[in-house]
């Protein structure tokens, strides 16, 4: 991994929903929790994303809030 | 949960590091993966965050990228 | 409030517009200024947002720029 | 205003705190609510920000969450 | 420039695609590289953006990752 | 490139400044424009970033605003 983003959560693509320019991609992690991402439909096509593929959710640390 | 943010990953605070105005807080999830957050030191104080506490990482879906 | 996000601006939902996966929600603050949010249509449904409801705009401090 | 960011909240700079590369700038809005921003100390210098100045908090709509 | 955002990349609008509430605007920089932006369709209308116009991509420094 | 982020601007690291947990890294692009990034000091160490290295600025399209 050569990217500065601190977070890379590995899992499996559970669902992909596309509408116009926008797509929602949900990844299921190993403990059953889910991460939902909003990306462009263009990226879904470019990366040839499909349900069931192994994939990671990548998140810059400054984008993560804490609730406690 | 009454917040629009789609992602709330539950875990335990594994570490807190504070320097000046900034803090790094790392949460360990149930499957052993970690999420690192950069928040203000002010928020660490206000929420009385401590290592070992149960806490969630909250992330807006538009901030999540996919790597596959 | 148990969330690290530093900003929580209280007001009333002035408008909601939904198209496909995306929604625009505008909150009117007490001084007549407006805050517009782009969230997923899923969150509008899940939180049962409606015009006229009291609601807050929540914003992480690292996302706020200054113009002066 | 020629910038695509949808939100521009006008107020007065209530406080500026700088430490190393980072600064926290708080703006007081007309209804007494506050908006806190984390920007670089470099920008505080470049814009010659001072307490008491009129300033706006500028926020892209995709960065705003709703709590209701 | 009176905005705290550290990055302002000048170029020419190469394409605009709008669908519902969302728009993708691509700017071509002087060295032939492209920057793609997702903004609201409302902002495309308000700024009267058109292909061929000179425009800048504005990005807060905390949103930029490094790959090396 | 297997990451959904739409923007990857190639250049050379012109400067790195670190203070506590935070670092500012500036990349010079081919047309002489600069992109400044705020990342964690941890990432500067992990990626072994140094002035003069070839590197890319990676930016999610939803984080890019347009000024025109």
mmCIF file of C-alpha atoms in Angstrom:
data_model
loop_
_atom_site.group_PDB
_atom_site.id
_atom_site.type_symbol
_atom_site.label_atom_id
_atom_site.label_comp_id
_atom_site.label_asym_id
_atom_site.label_seq_id
_atom_site.Cartn_x
_atom_site.Cartn_y
_atom_site.Cartn_z
ATOM 1 C CA UNK A 1 0.000 0.000 0.000
ATOM 2 C CA UNK A 2 1.550 3.247 -1.165
ATOM 3 C CA UNK A 3 -1.331 5.623 -0.394
ATOM 4 C CA UNK A 4 -1.267 7.987 2.599
ATOM 5 C CA UNK A 5 -4.870 7.180 3.600
ATOM 6 C CA UNK A 6 -4.613 5.495 7.005
ATOM 7 C CA UNK A 7 -7.703 3.283 6.782
ATOM 8 C CA UNK A 8 -8.172 0.267 4.518
ATOM 9 C CA UNK A 9 -10.924 -2.085 5.677
ATOM 10 C CA UNK A 10 -10.998 -5.388 3.820
ATOM 11 C CA UNK A 11 -14.173 -7.243 2.999
ATOM 12 C CA UNK A 12 -16.500 -8.380 0.241
ATOM 13 C CA UNK A 13 -18.805 -6.287 -1.946
ATOM 14 C CA UNK A 14 -22.313 -7.025 -0.676
ATOM 15 C CA UNK A 15 -24.263 -4.717 -2.996
ATOM 16 C CA UNK A 16 -23.909 -2.165 -5.795
ATOM 17 C CA UNK A 17 -26.691 0.236 -6.730
ATOM 18 C CA UNK A 18 -26.229 2.691 -9.597
ATOM 19 C CA UNK A 19 -28.394 5.644 -10.644
ATOM 20 C CA UNK A 20 -27.237 8.196 -13.199
ATOM 21 C CA UNK A 21 -23.788 9.535 -12.255
ATOM 22 C CA UNK A 22 -23.861 8.093 -8.727
ATOM 23 C CA UNK A 23 -23.376 4.646 -7.185
ATOM 24 C CA UNK A 24 -23.692 3.191 -3.698
ATOM 25 C CA UNK A 25 -21.340 0.302 -2.950
ATOM 26 C CA UNK A 26 -21.588 -1.627 0.320
ATOM 27 C CA UNK A 27 -18.752 -3.776 1.670
ATOM 28 C CA UNK A 28 -19.269 -6.440 4.346
ATOM 29 C CA UNK A 29 -16.373 -6.698 6.785
ATOM 30 C CA UNK A 30 -15.169 -9.856 8.517
ATOM 31 C CA UNK A 31 -17.148 -9.180 11.707
ATOM 32 C CA UNK A 32 -20.421 -8.708 9.798
ATOM 33 C CA UNK A 33 -20.381 -4.899 9.965
ATOM 34 C CA UNK A 34 -21.005 -2.986 6.727
ATOM 35 C CA UNK A 35 -19.390 0.079 5.149
ATOM 36 C CA UNK A 36 -21.355 2.045 2.545
ATOM 37 C CA UNK A 37 -19.577 4.191 -0.028
ATOM 38 C CA UNK A 38 -20.931 6.760 -2.475
ATOM 39 C CA UNK A 39 -18.702 6.918 -5.545
ATOM 40 C CA UNK A 40 -19.249 7.797 -9.195
ATOM 41 C CA UNK A 41 -20.877 5.260 -11.517
ATOM 42 C CA UNK A 42 -17.834 5.855 -13.714
ATOM 43 C CA UNK A 43 -15.599 4.294 -11.032
ATOM 44 C CA UNK A 44 -17.860 1.246 -10.696
ATOM 45 C CA UNK A 45 -17.376 0.665 -14.420
ATOM 46 C CA UNK A 46 -13.652 1.482 -14.488
ATOM 47 C CA UNK A 47 -12.853 -0.891 -11.590
ATOM 48 C CA UNK A 48 -15.325 -3.507 -12.918
ATOM 49 C CA UNK A 49 -16.844 -3.820 -9.440
ATOM 50 C CA UNK A 50 -19.240 -6.745 -8.918
ATOM 51 C CA UNK A 51 -21.074 -8.187 -5.947
ATOM 52 C CA UNK A 52 -19.037 -10.913 -4.251
ATOM 53 C CA UNK A 53 -15.641 -9.412 -5.157
ATOM 54 C CA UNK A 54 -13.066 -8.854 -2.443
ATOM 55 C CA UNK A 55 -12.591 -5.121 -1.975
ATOM 56 C CA UNK A 56 -11.417 -2.576 0.572
ATOM 57 C CA UNK A 57 -13.025 0.579 1.896
ATOM 58 C CA UNK A 58 -10.330 3.285 1.955
ATOM 59 C CA UNK A 59 -10.853 6.306 4.222
ATOM 60 C CA UNK A 60 -8.601 9.278 5.054
ATOM 61 C CA UNK A 61 -8.246 9.597 8.834
ATOM 62 C CA UNK A 62 -9.436 13.220 8.871
ATOM 63 C CA UNK A 63 -12.838 11.999 7.585
ATOM 64 C CA UNK A 64 -13.503 9.711 10.563
ATOM 65 C CA UNK A 65 -15.496 10.967 13.565
ATOM 66 C CA UNK A 66 -15.743 9.278 16.961
ATOM 67 C CA UNK A 67 -18.985 8.628 18.847
ATOM 68 C CA UNK A 68 -18.600 7.511 22.467
ATOM 69 C CA UNK B 1 -29.077 6.700 15.681
ATOM 70 C CA UNK B 2 -30.529 9.932 14.350
ATOM 71 C CA UNK B 3 -27.568 11.056 12.230
ATOM 72 C CA UNK B 4 -27.591 10.827 8.429
ATOM 73 C CA UNK B 5 -24.024 9.418 8.272
ATOM 74 C CA UNK B 6 -24.407 5.905 6.864
ATOM 75 C CA UNK B 7 -21.416 4.292 8.569
ATOM 76 C CA UNK B 8 -21.035 3.530 12.268
ATOM 77 C CA UNK B 9 -18.407 0.903 13.022
ATOM 78 C CA UNK B 10 -18.431 -0.303 16.618
ATOM 79 C CA UNK B 11 -15.320 -1.256 18.518
ATOM 80 C CA UNK B 12 -13.003 -0.359 21.371
ATOM 81 C CA UNK B 13 -10.575 2.556 21.639
ATOM 82 C CA UNK B 14 -7.109 1.014 21.226
ATOM 83 C CA UNK B 15 -5.031 4.196 21.447
ATOM 84 C CA UNK B 16 -5.238 7.978 21.800
ATOM 85 C CA UNK B 17 -2.351 10.290 20.932
ATOM 86 C CA UNK B 18 -2.661 14.046 21.419
ATOM 87 C CA UNK B 19 -0.360 16.854 20.248
ATOM 88 C CA UNK B 20 -1.378 20.489 20.424
ATOM 89 C CA UNK B 21 -4.784 20.991 18.761
ATOM 90 C CA UNK B 22 -4.827 17.562 17.104
ATOM 91 C CA UNK B 23 -5.483 13.992 18.275
ATOM 92 C CA UNK B 24 -5.280 10.561 16.660
ATOM 93 C CA UNK B 25 -7.760 8.024 18.003
ATOM 94 C CA UNK B 26 -7.639 4.382 16.864
ATOM 95 C CA UNK B 27 -10.590 2.007 17.249
ATOM 96 C CA UNK B 28 -10.226 -1.773 17.056
ATOM 97 C CA UNK B 29 -13.181 -3.495 15.369
ATOM 98 C CA UNK B 30 -14.523 -6.952 16.179
ATOM 99 C CA UNK B 31 -12.556 -8.647 13.408
ATOM 100 C CA UNK B 32 -9.236 -7.137 14.537
ATOM 101 C CA UNK B 33 -9.128 -4.435 11.855
ATOM 102 C CA UNK B 34 -8.380 -0.870 13.002
ATOM 103 C CA UNK B 35 -9.834 2.516 12.098
ATOM 104 C CA UNK B 36 -7.754 5.637 12.758
ATOM 105 C CA UNK B 37 -9.399 9.022 13.202
ATOM 106 C CA UNK B 38 -7.912 12.513 13.324
ATOM 107 C CA UNK B 39 -10.087 14.784 15.464
ATOM 108 C CA UNK B 40 -9.433 17.849 17.595
ATOM 109 C CA UNK B 41 -7.873 17.455 21.038
ATOM 110 C CA UNK B 42 -10.853 19.473 22.236
ATOM 111 C CA UNK B 43 -13.187 16.623 21.238
ATOM 112 C CA UNK B 44 -11.073 14.040 23.055
ATOM 113 C CA UNK B 45 -11.502 16.120 26.218
ATOM 114 C CA UNK B 46 -15.187 16.921 25.683
ATOM 115 C CA UNK B 47 -16.145 13.257 25.092
ATOM 116 C CA UNK B 48 -13.754 12.104 27.860
ATOM 117 C CA UNK B 49 -12.314 9.486 25.523
ATOM 118 C CA UNK B 50 -10.056 6.867 27.117
ATOM 119 C CA UNK B 51 -8.315 3.720 25.897
ATOM 120 C CA UNK B 52 -10.481 0.654 26.438
ATOM 121 C CA UNK B 53 -13.821 2.518 26.045
ATOM 122 C CA UNK B 54 -16.410 1.223 23.620
ATOM 123 C CA UNK B 55 -16.745 3.701 20.769
ATOM 124 C CA UNK B 56 -17.844 3.940 17.158
ATOM 125 C CA UNK B 57 -16.135 5.327 14.075
ATOM 126 C CA UNK B 58 -18.711 7.403 12.192
ATOM 127 C CA UNK B 59 -18.097 8.111 8.491
ATOM 128 C CA UNK B 60 -20.232 9.858 5.844
ATOM 129 C CA UNK B 61 -20.640 7.583 2.813
ATOM 130 C CA UNK B 62 -19.303 10.208 0.386
ATOM 131 C CA UNK B 63 -15.927 10.017 2.202
ATOM 132 C CA UNK B 64 -15.415 6.300 1.530
ATOM 133 C CA UNK B 65 -13.418 5.146 -1.510
ATOM 134 C CA UNK B 66 -13.289 1.604 -2.898
ATOM 135 C CA UNK B 67 -10.108 -0.272 -3.810
ATOM 136 C CA UNK B 68 -10.592 -3.505 -5.758
ATOM 137 C CA UNK C 1 -24.117 15.057 22.083
ATOM 138 C CA UNK C 2 -21.586 12.251 22.024
ATOM 139 C CA UNK C 3 -20.159 12.790 18.544
ATOM 140 C CA UNK C 4 -16.714 14.316 17.976
ATOM 141 C CA UNK C 5 -17.952 16.608 15.150
ATOM 142 C CA UNK C 6 -17.508 20.148 16.490
ATOM 143 C CA UNK C 7 -20.351 21.821 14.599
ATOM 144 C CA UNK C 8 -24.072 21.309 15.159
ATOM 145 C CA UNK C 9 -26.229 24.128 13.774
ATOM 146 C CA UNK C 10 -29.868 23.950 14.853
ATOM 147 C CA UNK C 11 -32.739 24.988 12.650
ATOM 148 C CA UNK C 12 -35.775 23.822 10.712
ATOM 149 C CA UNK C 13 -35.886 21.772 7.500
ATOM 150 C CA UNK C 14 -36.894 24.247 4.788
ATOM 151 C CA UNK C 15 -36.810 21.889 1.803
ATOM 152 C CA UNK C 16 -36.053 18.315 0.739
ATOM 153 C CA UNK C 17 -35.421 17.338 -2.884
ATOM 154 C CA UNK C 18 -34.754 13.712 -3.834
ATOM 155 C CA UNK C 19 -33.552 12.235 -7.132
ATOM 156 C CA UNK C 20 -32.435 8.625 -7.429
ATOM 157 C CA UNK C 21 -29.834 7.824 -4.740
ATOM 158 C CA UNK C 22 -29.230 11.469 -3.810
ATOM 159 C CA UNK C 23 -31.097 14.086 -1.763
ATOM 160 C CA UNK C 24 -30.604 17.779 -1.041
ATOM 161 C CA UNK C 25 -31.849 18.905 2.366
ATOM 162 C CA UNK C 26 -31.826 22.596 3.332
ATOM 163 C CA UNK C 27 -32.009 23.797 6.941
ATOM 164 C CA UNK C 28 -32.967 27.366 7.885
ATOM 165 C CA UNK C 29 -31.047 28.678 10.895
ATOM 166 C CA UNK C 30 -32.359 31.127 13.495
ATOM 167 C CA UNK C 31 -30.798 34.147 11.798
ATOM 168 C CA UNK C 32 -32.375 33.335 8.419
ATOM 169 C CA UNK C 33 -29.200 31.859 6.892
ATOM 170 C CA UNK C 34 -29.493 28.471 5.167
ATOM 171 C CA UNK C 35 -27.330 25.334 5.177
ATOM 172 C CA UNK C 36 -27.666 22.886 2.278
ATOM 173 C CA UNK C 37 -26.696 19.235 2.702
ATOM 174 C CA UNK C 38 -26.264 16.474 0.127
ATOM 175 C CA UNK C 39 -27.017 13.098 1.721
ATOM 176 C CA UNK C 40 -28.313 9.776 0.427
ATOM 177 C CA UNK C 41 -32.027 9.356 -0.269
ATOM 178 C CA UNK C 42 -31.748 6.297 1.987
ATOM 179 C CA UNK C 43 -30.957 8.575 4.959
ATOM 180 C CA UNK C 44 -33.928 10.841 4.216
ATOM 181 C CA UNK C 45 -36.142 7.745 4.455
ATOM 182 C CA UNK C 46 -34.401 6.210 7.472
ATOM 183 C CA UNK C 47 -34.586 9.445 9.521
ATOM 184 C CA UNK C 48 -38.126 10.166 8.194
ATOM 185 C CA UNK C 49 -37.097 13.724 7.373
ATOM 186 C CA UNK C 50 -39.913 16.129 6.485
ATOM 187 C CA UNK C 51 -40.133 19.843 5.768
ATOM 188 C CA UNK C 52 -40.855 21.817 8.924
ATOM 189 C CA UNK C 53 -39.073 19.380 11.274
ATOM 190 C CA UNK C 54 -36.460 20.684 13.676
ATOM 191 C CA UNK C 55 -33.073 19.360 12.634
ATOM 192 C CA UNK C 56 -29.372 20.111 12.930
ATOM 193 C CA UNK C 57 -26.638 20.410 10.331
ATOM 194 C CA UNK C 58 -23.603 18.501 11.652
ATOM 195 C CA UNK C 59 -20.177 19.331 10.202
ATOM 196 C CA UNK C 60 -16.667 18.089 11.099
ATOM 197 C CA UNK C 61 -14.385 21.085 11.739
ATOM 198 C CA UNK C 62 -11.794 19.943 9.166
ATOM 199 C CA UNK C 63 -14.467 20.404 6.434
ATOM 200 C CA UNK C 64 -15.014 24.117 7.140
ATOM 201 C CA UNK C 65 -13.087 26.756 5.168
ATOM 202 C CA UNK C 66 -12.804 30.446 6.038
ATOM 203 C CA UNK C 67 -13.362 33.323 3.599
ATOM 204 C CA UNK C 68 -12.317 36.756 4.831
ATOM 205 C CA UNK D 1 -19.580 34.523 -5.118
ATOM 206 C CA UNK D 2 -18.081 32.436 -7.893
ATOM 207 C CA UNK D 3 -17.347 29.243 -5.925
ATOM 208 C CA UNK D 4 -19.470 26.102 -6.287
ATOM 209 C CA UNK D 5 -19.609 25.476 -2.501
ATOM 210 C CA UNK D 6 -23.275 25.876 -1.556
ATOM 211 C CA UNK D 7 -22.809 27.100 2.007
ATOM 212 C CA UNK D 8 -21.430 30.468 3.096
ATOM 213 C CA UNK D 9 -22.372 31.424 6.649
ATOM 214 C CA UNK D 10 -21.543 35.016 7.540
ATOM 215 C CA UNK D 11 -20.403 36.077 10.981
ATOM 216 C CA UNK D 12 -17.529 37.443 13.035
ATOM 217 C CA UNK D 13 -14.296 35.690 14.044
ATOM 218 C CA UNK D 14 -14.696 34.938 17.754
ATOM 219 C CA UNK D 15 -11.377 33.155 18.339
ATOM 220 C CA UNK D 16 -8.226 31.946 16.625
ATOM 221 C CA UNK D 17 -5.915 29.349 18.174
ATOM 222 C CA UNK D 18 -2.720 28.266 16.404
ATOM 223 C CA UNK D 19 -0.351 25.390 17.177
ATOM 224 C CA UNK D 20 2.366 24.313 14.774
ATOM 225 C CA UNK D 21 0.899 23.732 11.294
ATOM 226 C CA UNK D 22 -2.720 23.776 12.482
ATOM 227 C CA UNK D 23 -5.214 26.461 13.517
ATOM 228 C CA UNK D 24 -8.734 26.469 14.927
ATOM 229 C CA UNK D 25 -10.871 29.437 13.895
ATOM 230 C CA UNK D 26 -14.342 29.959 15.374
ATOM 231 C CA UNK D 27 -16.968 32.187 13.749
ATOM 232 C CA UNK D 28 -20.006 33.507 15.615
ATOM 233 C CA UNK D 29 -23.137 33.683 13.474
ATOM 234 C CA UNK D 30 -25.927 36.252 13.781
ATOM 235 C CA UNK D 31 -28.099 33.990 15.922
ATOM 236 C CA UNK D 32 -25.315 33.318 18.432
ATOM 237 C CA UNK D 33 -24.443 29.869 17.105
ATOM 238 C CA UNK D 34 -20.768 29.101 16.436
ATOM 239 C CA UNK D 35 -18.933 27.349 13.603
ATOM 240 C CA UNK D 36 -15.453 25.951 14.264
ATOM 241 C CA UNK D 37 -12.992 25.416 11.435
ATOM 242 C CA UNK D 38 -9.657 23.600 11.344
ATOM 243 C CA UNK D 39 -7.412 25.136 8.701
ATOM 244 C CA UNK D 40 -3.651 25.464 8.249
ATOM 245 C CA UNK D 41 -1.765 28.095 10.241
ATOM 246 C CA UNK D 42 -0.418 29.180 6.845
ATOM 247 C CA UNK D 43 -3.940 30.235 5.806
ATOM 248 C CA UNK D 44 -4.462 32.234 9.017
ATOM 249 C CA UNK D 45 -1.313 34.188 8.127
ATOM 250 C CA UNK D 46 -2.047 34.508 4.408
ATOM 251 C CA UNK D 47 -5.598 35.834 4.995
ATOM 252 C CA UNK D 48 -4.403 37.969 7.952
ATOM 253 C CA UNK D 49 -7.275 36.627 10.068
ATOM 254 C CA UNK D 50 -7.892 38.428 13.375
ATOM 255 C CA UNK D 51 -10.507 38.179 16.103
ATOM 256 C CA UNK D 52 -13.376 40.562 15.469
ATOM 257 C CA UNK D 53 -13.084 40.476 11.647
ATOM 258 C CA UNK D 54 -16.146 39.736 9.562
ATOM 259 C CA UNK D 55 -15.691 36.340 7.902
ATOM 260 C CA UNK D 56 -17.660 33.504 6.387
ATOM 261 C CA UNK D 57 -17.587 29.765 7.000
ATOM 262 C CA UNK D 58 -17.647 28.059 3.587
ATOM 263 C CA UNK D 59 -18.759 24.413 3.414
ATOM 264 C CA UNK D 60 -19.328 22.074 0.442
ATOM 265 C CA UNK D 61 -22.829 20.561 0.658
ATOM 266 C CA UNK D 62 -21.531 16.974 0.496
ATOM 267 C CA UNK D 63 -19.733 17.580 3.836
ATOM 268 C CA UNK D 64 -22.925 18.418 5.766
ATOM 269 C CA UNK D 65 -24.793 15.691 7.692
ATOM 270 C CA UNK D 66 -28.312 15.965 9.105
ATOM 271 C CA UNK D 67 -29.306 15.001 12.653
ATOM 272 C CA UNK D 68 -33.055 14.839 13.315
ATOM 273 C CA UNK E 1 -8.081 34.936 -3.315
ATOM 274 C CA UNK E 2 -9.629 35.302 0.128
ATOM 275 C CA UNK E 3 -10.525 31.656 0.798
ATOM 276 C CA UNK E 4 -8.526 29.484 3.194
ATOM 277 C CA UNK E 5 -8.469 26.490 0.798
ATOM 278 C CA UNK E 6 -4.801 26.013 -0.122
ATOM 279 C CA UNK E 7 -5.270 24.543 -3.590
ATOM 280 C CA UNK E 8 -6.534 26.367 -6.675
ATOM 281 C CA UNK E 9 -5.622 24.660 -9.938
ATOM 282 C CA UNK E 10 -6.319 26.754 -13.019
ATOM 283 C CA UNK E 11 -7.480 25.310 -16.298
ATOM 284 C CA UNK E 12 -10.320 25.060 -18.783
ATOM 285 C CA UNK E 13 -13.634 23.223 -18.421
ATOM 286 C CA UNK E 14 -13.318 20.165 -20.683
ATOM 287 C CA UNK E 15 -16.714 18.579 -19.972
ATOM 288 C CA UNK E 16 -19.905 18.951 -17.935
ATOM 289 C CA UNK E 17 -22.334 16.076 -17.385
ATOM 290 C CA UNK E 18 -25.525 16.596 -15.387
ATOM 291 C CA UNK E 19 -28.018 14.037 -14.077
ATOM 292 C CA UNK E 20 -30.727 14.953 -11.610
ATOM 293 C CA UNK E 21 -29.247 16.788 -8.609
ATOM 294 C CA UNK E 22 -25.646 15.878 -9.465
ATOM 295 C CA UNK E 23 -23.069 17.091 -11.997
ATOM 296 C CA UNK E 24 -19.562 16.011 -12.994
ATOM 297 C CA UNK E 25 -17.310 18.810 -14.183
ATOM 298 C CA UNK E 26 -13.848 18.074 -15.577
ATOM 299 C CA UNK E 27 -11.111 20.708 -15.813
ATOM 300 C CA UNK E 28 -8.045 20.315 -18.036
ATOM 301 C CA UNK E 29 -4.871 21.742 -16.509
ATOM 302 C CA UNK E 30 -1.981 23.322 -18.402
ATOM 303 C CA UNK E 31 0.084 20.133 -18.432
ATOM 304 C CA UNK E 32 -2.772 18.073 -19.910
ATOM 305 C CA UNK E 33 -3.768 16.425 -16.622
ATOM 306 C CA UNK E 34 -7.477 16.470 -15.682
ATOM 307 C CA UNK E 35 -9.333 17.134 -12.428
ATOM 308 C CA UNK E 36 -12.874 15.794 -12.057
ATOM 309 C CA UNK E 37 -15.307 17.391 -9.624
ATOM 310 C CA UNK E 38 -18.706 16.231 -8.398
ATOM 311 C CA UNK E 39 -20.858 19.238 -7.489
ATOM 312 C CA UNK E 40 -24.586 19.929 -7.450
ATOM 313 C CA UNK E 41 -26.406 20.641 -10.712
ATOM 314 C CA UNK E 42 -27.649 23.764 -8.925
ATOM 315 C CA UNK E 43 -24.069 25.108 -8.808
ATOM 316 C CA UNK E 44 -23.517 24.425 -12.517
ATOM 317 C CA UNK E 45 -26.575 26.597 -13.214
ATOM 318 C CA UNK E 46 -25.745 29.290 -10.647
ATOM 319 C CA UNK E 47 -22.164 29.734 -11.919
ATOM 320 C CA UNK E 48 -23.317 29.382 -15.558
ATOM 321 C CA UNK E 49 -20.541 26.866 -16.189
ATOM 322 C CA UNK E 50 -19.915 25.951 -19.831
ATOM 323 C CA UNK E 51 -17.358 23.835 -21.650
ATOM 324 C CA UNK E 52 -14.379 25.923 -22.747
ATOM 325 C CA UNK E 53 -14.622 28.415 -19.860
ATOM 326 C CA UNK E 54 -11.552 29.138 -17.762
ATOM 327 C CA UNK E 55 -12.124 27.756 -14.272
ATOM 328 C CA UNK E 56 -10.242 26.577 -11.210
ATOM 329 C CA UNK E 57 -10.483 23.393 -9.162
ATOM 330 C CA UNK E 58 -10.439 24.407 -5.486
ATOM 331 C CA UNK E 59 -9.458 21.779 -2.902
ATOM 332 C CA UNK E 60 -8.938 22.009 0.880
ATOM 333 C CA UNK E 61 -5.505 20.597 1.781
ATOM 334 C CA UNK E 62 -6.947 18.089 4.285
ATOM 335 C CA UNK E 63 -8.760 16.377 1.365
ATOM 336 C CA UNK E 64 -5.587 15.583 -0.584
ATOM 337 C CA UNK E 65 -3.858 12.213 -0.166
ATOM 338 C CA UNK E 66 -0.350 11.309 -1.340
ATOM 339 C CA UNK E 67 0.564 8.183 -3.310
ATOM 340 C CA UNK E 68 4.284 7.470 -3.643
ATOM 341 C CA UNK F 1 -4.777 2.133 -10.446
ATOM 342 C CA UNK F 2 -7.403 0.172 -8.556
ATOM 343 C CA UNK F 3 -8.753 2.977 -6.343
ATOM 344 C CA UNK F 4 -12.117 4.632 -6.991
ATOM 345 C CA UNK F 5 -10.759 8.160 -6.421
ATOM 346 C CA UNK F 6 -11.069 9.917 -9.779
ATOM 347 C CA UNK F 7 -8.139 12.318 -9.446
ATOM 348 C CA UNK F 8 -4.444 11.400 -9.477
ATOM 349 C CA UNK F 9 -2.177 14.319 -10.299
ATOM 350 C CA UNK F 10 1.433 13.327 -10.925
ATOM 351 C CA UNK F 11 4.384 15.459 -9.937
ATOM 352 C CA UNK F 12 7.390 15.765 -7.666
ATOM 353 C CA UNK F 13 7.478 16.383 -3.906
ATOM 354 C CA UNK F 14 8.638 19.994 -3.537
ATOM 355 C CA UNK F 15 8.488 20.245 0.269
ATOM 356 C CA UNK F 16 7.608 18.322 3.424
ATOM 357 C CA UNK F 17 6.993 20.049 6.753
ATOM 358 C CA UNK F 18 6.186 18.012 9.866
ATOM 359 C CA UNK F 19 4.997 19.180 13.295
ATOM 360 C CA UNK F 20 3.741 16.752 15.911
ATOM 361 C CA UNK F 21 1.063 14.468 14.422
ATOM 362 C CA UNK F 22 0.593 16.561 11.280
ATOM 363 C CA UNK F 23 2.514 17.068 8.034
ATOM 364 C CA UNK F 24 2.162 19.335 5.025
ATOM 365 C CA UNK F 25 3.384 17.853 1.756
ATOM 366 C CA UNK F 26 3.500 19.955 -1.422
ATOM 367 C CA UNK F 27 3.680 18.428 -4.896
ATOM 368 C CA UNK F 28 4.778 20.391 -7.970
ATOM 369 C CA UNK F 29 2.875 19.428 -11.127
ATOM 370 C CA UNK F 30 4.254 19.456 -14.683
ATOM 371 C CA UNK F 31 2.843 22.902 -15.446
ATOM 372 C CA UNK F 32 4.421 24.485 -12.349
ATOM 373 C CA UNK F 33 1.219 24.535 -10.310
ATOM 374 C CA UNK F 34 1.400 23.167 -6.742
ATOM 375 C CA UNK F 35 -0.897 20.935 -4.703
ATOM 376 C CA UNK F 36 -0.624 21.030 -0.897
ATOM 377 C CA UNK F 37 -1.752 18.091 1.207
ATOM 378 C CA UNK F 38 -2.236 17.776 4.957
ATOM 379 C CA UNK F 39 -1.657 14.172 6.055
ATOM 380 C CA UNK F 40 -0.461 12.516 9.245
ATOM 381 C CA UNK F 41 3.238 12.529 10.108
ATOM 382 C CA UNK F 42 2.799 8.763 10.470
ATOM 383 C CA UNK F 43 2.058 8.492 6.728
ATOM 384 C CA UNK F 44 5.133 10.545 5.811
ATOM 385 C CA UNK F 45 7.207 8.011 7.742
ATOM 386 C CA UNK F 46 5.355 4.929 6.499
ATOM 387 C CA UNK F 47 5.652 5.940 2.822
ATOM 388 C CA UNK F 48 9.229 7.210 3.360
ATOM 389 C CA UNK F 49 8.357 10.454 1.582
ATOM 390 C CA UNK F 50 11.272 12.708 0.665
ATOM 391 C CA UNK F 51 11.673 15.932 -1.267
ATOM 392 C CA UNK F 52 12.418 15.269 -4.927
ATOM 393 C CA UNK F 53 10.498 11.951 -5.077
ATOM 394 C CA UNK F 54 7.901 11.418 -7.772
ATOM 395 C CA UNK F 55 4.482 11.281 -6.156
ATOM 396 C CA UNK F 56 0.812 11.792 -6.940
ATOM 397 C CA UNK F 57 -1.871 13.862 -5.247
ATOM 398 C CA UNK F 58 -4.993 11.678 -5.003
ATOM 399 C CA UNK F 59 -8.350 13.406 -4.527
ATOM 400 C CA UNK F 60 -11.931 12.040 -4.421
ATOM 401 C CA UNK F 61 -14.096 13.921 -6.932
ATOM 402 C CA UNK F 62 -16.678 14.900 -4.289
ATOM 403 C CA UNK F 63 -13.960 16.955 -2.531
ATOM 404 C CA UNK F 64 -13.275 19.211 -5.523
ATOM 405 C CA UNK F 65 -15.058 22.564 -5.870
ATOM 406 C CA UNK F 66 -15.197 24.732 -8.978
ATOM 407 C CA UNK F 67 -14.485 28.474 -9.080
ATOM 408 C CA UNK F 68 -15.403 30.239 -12.310
#
